[in-house]
Coordinates of C-alpha atoms in Angstrom, one line a residue:
Chain A
X1090 CA -6.4 -34.1 -16.8
X1091 CA -7.6 -30.5 -17.2
X1092 CA -5.3 -27.6 -16.6
X1093 CA -5.6 -25.8 -13.3
X1094 CA -7.3 -22.4 -13.5
X1095 CA -4.7 -20.8 -11.3
X1096 CA -1.0 -21.4 -11.5
X1097 CA 1.1 -20.5 -8.5
X1098 CA 4.9 -20.5 -8.4
X1099 CA 6.8 -19.4 -5.3
X1100 CA 10.5 -18.7 -5.8
X1101 CA 13.0 -16.6 -3.7
X1102 CA 10.3 -14.6 -1.9
X1103 CA 8.2 -14.0 -5.1
X1104 CA 4.8 -15.6 -5.5
X1105 CA 3.8 -15.6 -9.2
X1106 CA 0.1 -16.2 -9.6
X1107 CA -1.2 -16.7 -13.2
X1108 CA -4.9 -16.7 -14.1
X1109 CA -5.0 -19.7 -16.4
X1110 CA -8.1 -20.1 -18.5
X1111 CA -6.6 -18.5 -21.6
X1112 CA -9.4 -20.0 -23.9
X1113 CA -12.0 -17.8 -22.0
X1114 CA -9.7 -14.8 -21.5
X1115 CA -9.1 -16.0 -18.0
X1116 CA -12.7 -15.2 -16.9
X1117 CA -13.7 -16.5 -13.5
X1118 CA -15.9 -19.5 -12.9
X1119 CA -16.6 -21.1 -9.5
X1120 CA -13.8 -23.5 -9.8
X1121 CA -11.3 -20.8 -10.6
X1122 CA -12.5 -18.7 -7.6
X1123 CA -11.9 -21.8 -5.4
X1124 CA -8.4 -22.2 -6.7
X1125 CA -7.7 -18.5 -6.3
X1126 CA -8.8 -18.6 -2.7
X1127 CA -6.5 -21.6 -2.1
X1128 CA -3.6 -19.9 -3.8
X1129 CA -3.9 -16.6 -1.9
X1130 CA -4.3 -18.5 1.4
X1131 CA -1.1 -20.4 0.6
X1132 CA 0.7 -17.1 -0.1
X1133 CA -0.6 -15.6 3.2
X1134 CA 0.6 -18.6 5.2
X1135 CA 4.0 -18.8 3.6
X1136 CA 6.3 -16.6 5.7
X1137 CA 8.9 -16.7 3.0
X1138 CA 6.7 -14.9 0.4
X1139 CA 7.3 -11.1 0.3
X1140 CA 5.6 -10.1 -2.8
X1141 CA 2.6 -11.4 -4.9
X1142 CA 2.5 -10.9 -8.6
X1143 CA -0.7 -11.5 -10.5
X1144 CA -0.9 -11.9 -14.3
X1145 CA -2.9 -13.6 -17.0
X1146 CA -2.0 -16.5 -19.3
X1147 CA -2.5 -16.0 -23.1
X1148 CA -3.6 -12.8 -24.7
X1149 CA -6.0 -11.4 -22.1
X1150 CA -5.5 -10.5 -18.4
X1151 CA -9.0 -11.3 -17.1
X1152 CA -12.5 -10.9 -18.7
X1153 CA -14.3 -10.9 -15.3
X1154 CA -17.1 -13.2 -14.8
X1155 CA -17.5 -16.2 -17.1
X1156 CA -21.1 -15.5 -18.2
X1157 CA -21.4 -19.0 -19.5
X1158 CA -21.0 -20.2 -16.0
X1159 CA -24.1 -18.5 -14.8
X1160 CA -27.6 -19.8 -15.5
X1161 CA -29.4 -16.7 -16.6
X1162 CA -31.9 -18.3 -18.9
X1163 CA -34.9 -16.0 -19.7
X1164 CA -38.0 -16.7 -17.7
X1165 CA -36.1 -18.4 -14.9
X1166 CA -35.9 -17.2 -11.4
X1167 CA -33.7 -14.1 -11.2
X1168 CA -30.2 -14.9 -10.1
X1169 CA -28.7 -13.4 -6.9
X1170 CA -25.6 -11.8 -8.3
X1171 CA -25.0 -10.4 -4.9
X1172 CA -24.3 -13.9 -3.7
X1173 CA -21.4 -14.3 -6.1
X1174 CA -19.9 -11.0 -4.9
X1175 CA -20.4 -11.9 -1.3
X1176 CA -18.8 -15.3 -1.6
X1177 CA -16.3 -14.8 -4.4
X1178 CA -15.3 -11.4 -5.7
X1179 CA -15.5 -9.4 -2.4
X1180 CA -13.4 -11.8 -0.4
X1181 CA -10.9 -11.8 -3.3
X1182 CA -10.4 -8.1 -3.6
X1183 CA -10.5 -7.8 0.2
X1184 CA -7.7 -10.4 0.5
X1185 CA -5.6 -8.6 -2.1
X1186 CA -6.0 -5.3 -0.2
X1187 CA -5.3 -6.9 3.2
X1188 CA -2.4 -9.1 2.2
X1189 CA 0.5 -7.8 4.3
X1190 CA 2.9 -7.5 1.3
X1191 CA 3.0 -5.6 -2.0
X1192 CA 0.7 -7.0 -4.6
X1193 CA 1.9 -6.3 -8.2
X1194 CA -0.4 -6.8 -11.1
X1195 CA 0.9 -7.2 -14.7
X1196 CA -2.0 -6.6 -17.0
X1197 CA -0.9 -8.4 -20.1
X1198 CA -4.1 -7.9 -22.2
X1199 CA -7.7 -6.9 -21.8
X1200 CA -9.0 -6.4 -18.3
X1201 CA -12.7 -6.3 -18.4
X1202 CA -15.5 -6.2 -15.9
X1203 CA -14.4 -7.6 -12.5
X1204 CA -11.1 -8.3 -14.2
X1205 CA -10.4 -4.6 -14.5
X1206 CA -11.4 -4.0 -10.9
X1207 CA -9.3 -6.8 -9.6
X1208 CA -6.3 -5.2 -11.4
X1209 CA -7.2 -1.9 -9.8
X1210 CA -7.4 -3.6 -6.4
X1211 CA -3.7 -4.5 -6.5
X1212 CA -1.1 -2.2 -5.0
X1213 CA 1.1 -1.5 -8.1
X1214 CA -0.5 -2.1 -11.5
X1215 CA 1.6 -2.3 -14.6
X1216 CA 0.0 -2.8 -18.0
X1217 CA 1.2 -3.8 -21.5
X1218 CA 0.8 -1.0 -24.0
X1219 CA -1.7 -3.1 -26.0
X1220 CA -3.7 -3.9 -22.8
X1221 CA -7.0 -2.2 -22.0
X1222 CA -9.5 -1.7 -19.2
X1223 CA -13.2 -2.0 -19.9
X1224 CA -15.9 -1.4 -17.2
X1225 CA -18.4 -3.4 -19.4
X1226 CA -21.0 -3.6 -16.6
X1227 CA -23.1 -0.7 -17.8
X1228 CA -23.7 -2.4 -21.1
X1229 CA -25.3 -5.3 -19.4
X1230 CA -27.5 -3.3 -17.0
X1231 CA -25.1 -4.0 -14.1
X1232 CA -23.0 -2.0 -11.6
X1233 CA -19.2 -2.2 -11.7
X1234 CA -18.3 -4.4 -8.8
X1235 CA -15.3 -5.8 -7.0
X1236 CA -14.6 -2.4 -5.6
X1237 CA -14.7 -0.6 -9.0
X1238 CA -17.1 2.2 -8.1
X1239 CA -15.1 2.8 -4.9
X1240 CA -11.7 2.8 -6.5
X1241 CA -12.3 4.7 -9.7
X1242 CA -13.4 8.1 -8.3
X1243 CA -10.4 7.9 -5.9
X1244 CA -7.9 7.3 -8.6
X1245 CA -9.2 9.2 -11.6
X1246 CA -11.7 11.7 -10.1
X1247 CA -15.5 11.6 -10.2
X1248 CA -15.9 13.1 -13.7
X1249 CA -13.7 10.5 -15.4
X1250 CA -15.0 7.7 -13.1
X1251 CA -18.5 8.4 -14.4
X1252 CA -17.4 8.4 -18.0
X1253 CA -15.5 5.2 -17.5
X1254 CA -18.3 3.4 -15.6
X1255 CA -21.3 4.8 -17.5
X1256 CA -20.0 4.7 -21.0
X1257 CA -18.1 1.5 -20.7
X1258 CA -15.6 2.5 -23.4
X1259 CA -12.3 0.7 -23.7
X1260 CA -9.6 2.6 -21.8
X1261 CA -6.1 2.0 -23.3
X1262 CA -3.2 1.3 -21.0
X1263 CA -1.7 4.6 -22.0
X1264 CA -4.9 6.4 -21.1
X1265 CA -5.0 4.5 -17.8
X1266 CA -1.5 5.6 -17.0
X1267 CA -2.2 9.3 -17.9
X1268 CA -5.3 9.3 -15.8
X1269 CA -3.6 7.7 -12.8
X1270 CA -5.6 4.5 -12.8
X1271 CA -2.4 2.4 -12.9
X1272 CA 1.3 2.9 -12.0
X1273 CA 2.8 2.4 -15.4
X1274 CA 2.1 1.5 -19.0
X1275 CA 5.1 -0.4 -20.6
X1276 CA 5.9 -1.9 -24.0
X1277 CA 4.4 -5.3 -24.5
X1278 CA 7.6 -7.1 -24.8
X1279 CA 9.0 -5.4 -21.6
X1280 CA 6.0 -6.1 -19.4
X1281 CA 7.2 -9.3 -17.7
X1282 CA 10.8 -8.2 -17.4
X1283 CA 9.8 -5.0 -15.7
X1284 CA 7.3 -7.0 -13.5
X1285 CA 9.9 -9.5 -12.5
X1286 CA 12.4 -6.8 -11.7
X1287 CA 9.9 -5.0 -9.5
X1288 CA 9.1 -8.3 -7.8
X1289 CA 12.7 -9.0 -7.1
X1290 CA 13.1 -5.5 -5.7
X1291 CA 10.1 -6.0 -3.3
X1292 CA 11.4 -9.4 -2.3
X1293 CA 14.4 -7.7 -0.7
X1294 CA 12.5 -4.8 0.9
X1295 CA 11.2 -4.3 4.5
X1296 CA 7.9 -6.2 3.9
X1297 CA 6.4 -5.4 7.3
X1298 CA 7.0 -1.7 6.8
X1299 CA 5.4 -1.9 3.3
X1300 CA 2.4 -3.7 4.7
X1301 CA 2.0 -0.9 7.3
X1302 CA 2.2 1.7 4.5
X1303 CA -0.6 -0.1 2.6
X1304 CA -2.7 -0.1 5.8
X1305 CA -2.1 3.6 6.3
X1306 CA -2.9 4.5 2.7
X1307 CA -6.1 2.4 2.7
X1308 CA -7.3 3.9 6.0
X1309 CA -6.9 7.4 4.6
X1310 CA -10.1 7.1 2.7
X1311 CA -12.1 6.8 5.9
X1312 CA -10.2 8.9 8.4
X1313 CA -10.2 12.6 9.2
X1314 CA -6.8 14.3 9.2
X1315 CA -6.7 14.1 13.0
X1316 CA -7.6 10.4 13.1
X1317 CA -5.0 9.7 10.5
X1318 CA -2.2 11.5 12.3
X1319 CA -3.0 9.3 15.2
X1320 CA -3.0 6.2 13.0
X1321 CA 0.4 7.2 11.5
X1322 CA 1.8 7.6 15.1
X1323 CA 0.5 4.1 16.0
X1324 CA 1.8 2.4 12.9
X1325 CA 5.1 4.1 13.2
X1326 CA 5.4 2.8 16.7
X1327 CA 4.8 -0.7 15.4
X1328 CA 7.2 -0.2 12.4
X1329 CA 9.9 1.2 14.8
X1330 CA 9.9 -2.1 16.6
X1331 CA 10.5 -4.2 13.5
X1332 CA 13.8 -6.0 12.9
X1333 CA 14.0 -4.3 9.5
X1334 CA 14.0 -0.9 11.0
X1335 CA 16.9 -1.8 13.3
X1336 CA 18.7 -3.1 10.3
X1337 CA 17.8 -0.1 8.1
X1338 CA 19.0 2.4 10.7
X1339 CA 22.2 0.4 11.4
X1340 CA 23.0 0.1 7.7
X1341 CA 22.5 3.9 7.2
X1342 CA 24.9 4.7 10.1
X1343 CA 27.4 2.2 8.8
X1344 CA 27.0 3.4 5.2
X1345 CA 26.2 -0.1 3.8
X1346 CA 23.3 -1.7 2.0
X1347 CA 20.7 -3.0 4.4
X1348 CA 19.8 -6.7 4.4
X1349 CA 16.1 -6.8 5.2
X1350 CA 14.3 -9.9 6.4
X1351 CA 10.7 -8.6 5.9
X1352 CA 10.1 -8.8 9.7
Chain B
X440 CA 0.1 -27.4 37.9
X441 CA -2.2 -26.1 35.2
X442 CA -1.1 -23.0 33.5
X443 CA -4.0 -21.7 31.5
X444 CA -3.5 -18.2 32.8
X445 CA -0.3 -16.1 32.8
X446 CA 0.0 -13.7 35.7
X447 CA 2.5 -10.9 35.1
X448 CA 3.7 -7.6 36.7
X449 CA 2.4 -5.7 39.6
X450 CA 5.3 -3.5 40.6
X451 CA 3.9 -0.4 39.0
X452 CA 0.4 -1.2 40.3
X453 CA -0.9 -3.0 37.2
X454 CA -1.2 -6.7 36.9
X455 CA -1.7 -8.4 33.6
X456 CA -3.7 -11.7 33.3
X457 CA -3.3 -13.4 29.9
X458 CA -5.6 -16.2 28.9
X459 CA -3.3 -18.8 27.6
X460 CA -4.9 -21.8 25.9
X461 CA -3.7 -21.1 22.4
X462 CA -4.6 -24.6 21.2
X463 CA -8.3 -23.9 22.0
X464 CA -8.4 -20.2 21.1
X465 CA -8.6 -19.5 24.8
X466 CA -11.9 -21.3 25.2
X467 CA -12.9 -20.9 28.9
X468 CA -13.0 -24.3 30.6
X469 CA -13.6 -24.7 34.3
X470 CA -9.9 -25.0 35.0
X471 CA -9.1 -21.6 33.4
X472 CA -12.1 -19.9 35.1
X473 CA -10.9 -21.4 38.4
X474 CA -7.4 -20.0 37.9
X475 CA -8.9 -16.6 37.0
X476 CA -11.0 -16.4 40.0
X477 CA -8.1 -17.5 42.2
X478 CA -5.9 -14.8 40.6
X479 CA -8.6 -12.2 41.4
X480 CA -8.8 -13.4 45.0
X481 CA -5.1 -12.8 45.4
X482 CA -5.2 -9.5 43.6
X483 CA -8.0 -8.3 45.8
X484 CA -5.8 -9.0 48.9
X485 CA -2.7 -7.3 47.5
X486 CA -2.6 -3.6 48.1
X487 CA 0.2 -3.2 45.5
X488 CA -2.3 -4.0 42.7
X489 CA -4.3 -1.0 41.7
X490 CA -5.6 -2.1 38.4
X491 CA -6.0 -5.3 36.4
X492 CA -5.6 -5.9 32.7
X493 CA -7.2 -9.0 31.2
X494 CA -6.1 -10.1 27.7
X495 CA -5.8 -13.0 25.4
X496 CA -3.7 -13.5 22.2
X497 CA -3.5 -11.5 19.0
X498 CA -5.9 -14.1 17.4
X499 CA -8.4 -14.5 20.2
X500 CA -9.4 -13.0 23.5
X501 CA -11.5 -16.0 24.1
X502 CA -13.5 -17.9 21.5
X503 CA -16.2 -19.1 23.9
X504 CA -16.8 -21.8 26.5
X505 CA -15.2 -25.2 26.2
X506 CA -17.9 -27.0 24.1
X507 CA -16.7 -30.5 24.8
X508 CA -16.9 -29.8 28.5
X509 CA -20.3 -28.3 28.2
X510 CA -21.7 -31.2 26.2
X511 CA -20.7 -33.5 29.0
X512 CA -23.0 -31.9 31.4
X513 CA -26.7 -32.9 31.7
X514 CA -29.4 -30.9 33.4
X515 CA -28.2 -31.8 36.9
X516 CA -24.6 -31.3 35.9
X517 CA -25.4 -27.7 34.7
X518 CA -27.5 -27.1 37.9
X519 CA -24.3 -27.8 39.9
X520 CA -21.9 -26.2 37.5
X521 CA -18.8 -25.0 39.4
X522 CA -18.3 -22.3 36.9
X523 CA -21.2 -20.2 38.2
X524 CA -19.2 -19.5 41.4
X525 CA -16.2 -18.4 39.3
X526 CA -18.3 -16.0 37.2
X527 CA -19.7 -14.6 40.5
X528 CA -16.2 -14.1 41.7
X529 CA -15.2 -12.2 38.6
X530 CA -18.3 -10.0 38.8
X531 CA -17.5 -9.1 42.4
X532 CA -13.9 -7.9 41.7
X533 CA -13.6 -4.4 43.3
X534 CA -10.5 -3.1 41.5
X535 CA -10.7 -1.6 38.1
X536 CA -10.4 -4.2 35.3
X537 CA -9.5 -3.4 31.7
X538 CA -10.0 -5.9 29.0
X539 CA -7.6 -5.7 26.0
X540 CA -9.3 -7.6 23.3
X541 CA -7.8 -8.8 20.0
X542 CA -9.5 -11.2 17.6
X543 CA -12.4 -13.3 18.8
X544 CA -14.4 -12.5 21.9
X545 CA -17.3 -14.9 21.3
X546 CA -19.8 -16.5 23.7
X547 CA -18.2 -16.9 27.1
X548 CA -15.3 -14.8 25.8
X549 CA -17.6 -11.8 25.0
X550 CA -19.3 -12.4 28.4
X551 CA -15.9 -12.4 30.2
X552 CA -14.8 -9.2 28.4
X553 CA -18.1 -7.5 29.5
X554 CA -17.2 -8.3 33.1
X555 CA -14.4 -5.8 32.8
X556 CA -14.9 -2.1 33.6
X557 CA -13.2 -0.8 30.5
X558 CA -13.1 -2.7 27.2
X559 CA -10.7 -1.6 24.5
X560 CA -10.1 -3.6 21.3
X561 CA -7.8 -4.1 18.4
X562 CA -9.4 -3.3 15.0
X563 CA -9.4 -7.1 14.3
X564 CA -11.7 -7.8 17.2
X565 CA -15.0 -9.6 16.7
X566 CA -17.7 -9.7 19.4
X567 CA -20.6 -12.1 19.4
X568 CA -22.9 -14.4 21.2
X569 CA -23.2 -17.4 18.9
X570 CA -24.7 -19.7 21.5
X571 CA -28.0 -19.7 19.6
X572 CA -26.3 -21.5 16.7
X573 CA -25.7 -24.4 19.1
X574 CA -29.2 -24.6 20.3
X575 CA -28.3 -23.0 23.6
X576 CA -28.1 -19.4 24.8
X577 CA -25.7 -17.1 26.7
X578 CA -25.3 -18.3 30.3
X579 CA -22.8 -15.9 31.9
X580 CA -24.6 -12.6 31.6
X581 CA -24.5 -12.3 27.8
X582 CA -28.1 -11.4 27.5
X583 CA -28.0 -9.1 30.4
X584 CA -24.7 -7.1 30.1
X585 CA -25.0 -6.9 26.4
X586 CA -28.4 -5.2 26.4
X587 CA -27.2 -2.7 29.0
X588 CA -24.1 -1.9 27.0
X589 CA -25.4 -1.8 23.4
X590 CA -29.2 -1.4 23.7
X591 CA -32.0 -3.8 23.0
X592 CA -32.1 -3.9 19.2
X593 CA -28.4 -4.7 18.7
X594 CA -28.4 -7.1 21.7
X595 CA -31.4 -9.0 20.3
X596 CA -29.8 -9.0 16.8
X597 CA -26.6 -10.5 18.1
X598 CA -28.1 -13.0 20.5
X599 CA -30.8 -14.2 18.2
X600 CA -28.8 -14.5 15.0
X601 CA -25.4 -15.3 16.5
X602 CA -23.9 -12.8 14.1
X603 CA -20.7 -11.1 15.4
X604 CA -19.9 -7.4 15.2
X605 CA -16.5 -5.9 14.4
X606 CA -14.6 -3.5 16.5
X607 CA -15.9 -0.4 14.7
X608 CA -19.5 -1.4 15.3
X609 CA -18.6 -2.2 18.9
X610 CA -17.2 1.3 19.4
X611 CA -20.2 2.9 17.8
X612 CA -22.6 0.9 20.0
X613 CA -20.7 1.7 23.1
X614 CA -19.5 -1.8 23.9
X615 CA -15.9 -0.7 23.9
X616 CA -14.3 2.7 24.6
X617 CA -11.4 2.6 22.1
X618 CA -10.0 0.9 19.0
X619 CA -6.3 0.3 18.7
X620 CA -3.9 -1.2 16.3
X621 CA -3.9 -4.9 17.4
X622 CA -0.2 -4.8 18.2
X623 CA -0.7 -1.9 20.6
X624 CA -3.9 -3.0 22.4
X625 CA -2.3 -4.6 25.4
X626 CA 0.2 -1.7 25.7
X627 CA -2.7 0.8 25.6
X628 CA -4.6 -1.1 28.3
X629 CA -1.6 -1.2 30.6
X630 CA -1.2 2.6 30.0
X631 CA -4.9 3.1 31.1
X632 CA -4.1 0.8 34.0
X633 CA -1.2 3.0 35.0
X634 CA -3.3 6.1 34.7
X635 CA -5.8 4.6 37.1
X636 CA -3.1 3.2 39.4
X637 CA -1.8 6.8 39.9
X638 CA -5.1 8.0 41.3
X639 CA -6.3 8.0 44.9
X640 CA -7.3 4.3 45.6
X641 CA -10.3 5.0 47.7
X642 CA -11.7 7.4 45.2
X643 CA -11.1 4.8 42.4
X644 CA -12.9 2.1 44.4
X645 CA -15.9 4.2 45.2
X646 CA -16.1 5.6 41.7
X647 CA -16.2 2.1 40.2
X648 CA -18.8 1.0 42.7
X649 CA -20.9 4.1 42.0
X650 CA -20.8 3.6 38.2
X651 CA -21.7 0.0 38.6
X652 CA -24.8 0.9 40.7
X653 CA -26.2 2.7 37.7
X654 CA -27.2 -0.7 36.3
X655 CA -28.9 -1.9 39.4
X656 CA -30.7 1.1 40.8
X657 CA -33.1 3.8 39.9
X658 CA -31.6 7.2 39.1
X659 CA -32.7 8.6 42.4
X660 CA -31.3 5.8 44.4
X661 CA -28.1 5.7 42.3
X662 CA -27.7 9.4 42.9
X663 CA -28.1 9.0 46.6
X664 CA -25.5 6.3 46.6
X665 CA -23.2 8.6 44.6
X666 CA -23.7 11.4 47.2
X667 CA -22.9 9.0 50.1
X668 CA -19.7 7.8 48.3
X669 CA -18.8 11.4 47.6
X670 CA -19.3 12.3 51.3
X671 CA -17.1 9.4 52.4
X672 CA -14.2 10.7 50.3
X673 CA -14.4 14.0 52.2
X674 CA -12.9 12.1 55.1
X675 CA -9.8 10.9 53.2
X676 CA -6.3 12.4 53.3
X677 CA -6.0 11.8 49.6
X678 CA -8.8 14.3 48.9
X679 CA -7.0 17.0 50.8
X680 CA -3.8 16.1 48.9
X681 CA -5.6 16.1 45.5
X682 CA -7.2 19.5 46.0
X683 CA -4.0 21.0 47.5
X684 CA -1.9 19.7 44.6
X685 CA -4.3 21.1 42.1
X686 CA -4.2 24.6 43.7
X687 CA -0.4 24.5 44.0
X688 CA -0.1 23.3 40.4
X689 CA 1.9 20.2 41.3
X690 CA 1.5 16.4 41.0
X691 CA -0.5 14.9 43.9
X692 CA 1.1 12.2 46.0
X693 CA -1.7 9.8 47.0
X694 CA -1.2 7.4 49.9
X695 CA -4.4 5.5 49.9
X696 CA -5.4 7.1 53.2

């Protein structure tokens, strides 16, 4: 019996998803993509889940595409790499972005290629001090995918995005934190404690409101200021009807800690 | 008593019809279309109703016709299809109809939405005519209304490939007039309905008829129709009231006379 490529544990509102091909630095093959889809679909359908945590097993976070899984023998017909993005990576990063709950990423080791960009597609990314991010694509004649070239200039600015994407150098977790690529760099031994603490926090928060915040922040990339003010108005209208807002407002008036249900 | 259609509200002039076959993503079977055309008959006769809102669920406006039902009809069965009369009834409705679309509006669902005078949609909406994938083609105006609304290139693209378009593309192409947050689509449609319900009823009716003529007539004939309709309004009390209220900087009180 082979190990599953994706482990998913759901406990008290927290879904912990572990990329589990440690021998290949958790790089993706077709089977792993399939299991990833199933896991995320399970998370989406389970109304009790209020936060998703993604991390990697072993010493790496994710080395992107498993090149051994692709038949790119010289002289053979050129592969359609777009197909793999269309069917695997793009739906994956889209689903992380659209998931109506916080997605926390704990980058425990190297995050390379699509692995780096998957980490950047999560809402809050924590990284162990010894972890690193490498946009290796340029060294293979490829383009950073899984949203990398969209996200990078937005989080670090165009000059740094170009350096990162066109030089392909290893970016340390500390550098990533300093440049605003990730939320925080933490000591290796503290990574999972901090991650679990954050997950427990999110599991008690107004999930619906957080999902609406995600939507608003994502939409800001495409909207004019005017359009965005209208969007905020509409989303606030929706948030104002949530049970959690009623509870939050009542708890504030009664000077007590609110008990949110995520609805 | 079949209950594929929920009929709600009318006191403030706006009635809401909700397609309600959640188990079939609101697929339009004969029964549902029959209930719809009956509801429109009743609405037509009810002076309290000034505007109609047509909607489905958050997941689907209507995902198409009922495929099982369709498969059971042979050539003669289709020749005598009772649904044709229902579609004609829907097309003939004289009061303003606003479609509030969330999720799938595919095949017959897209065709039904296009029967409305105003289409607004949630950002999750998908419009398409996937009939071609089943070896058939749109049969309730899909090839006709779509081309008039979005132009030939996109209409051909959609009808020949069966590929759906999203709400943004639909807005860009002119298929819909507004995009909303899905949770607010119905509310916004009702708001538009209330706005229309507050206008002079005869002016609303003639305006709708005049806009519709644009699809059937030459520009010159259409403009003649518009001029006649414009002239008819000159004989209404509501016109005097509307003009007077504007001059006196107050809200008009229309009576439908």
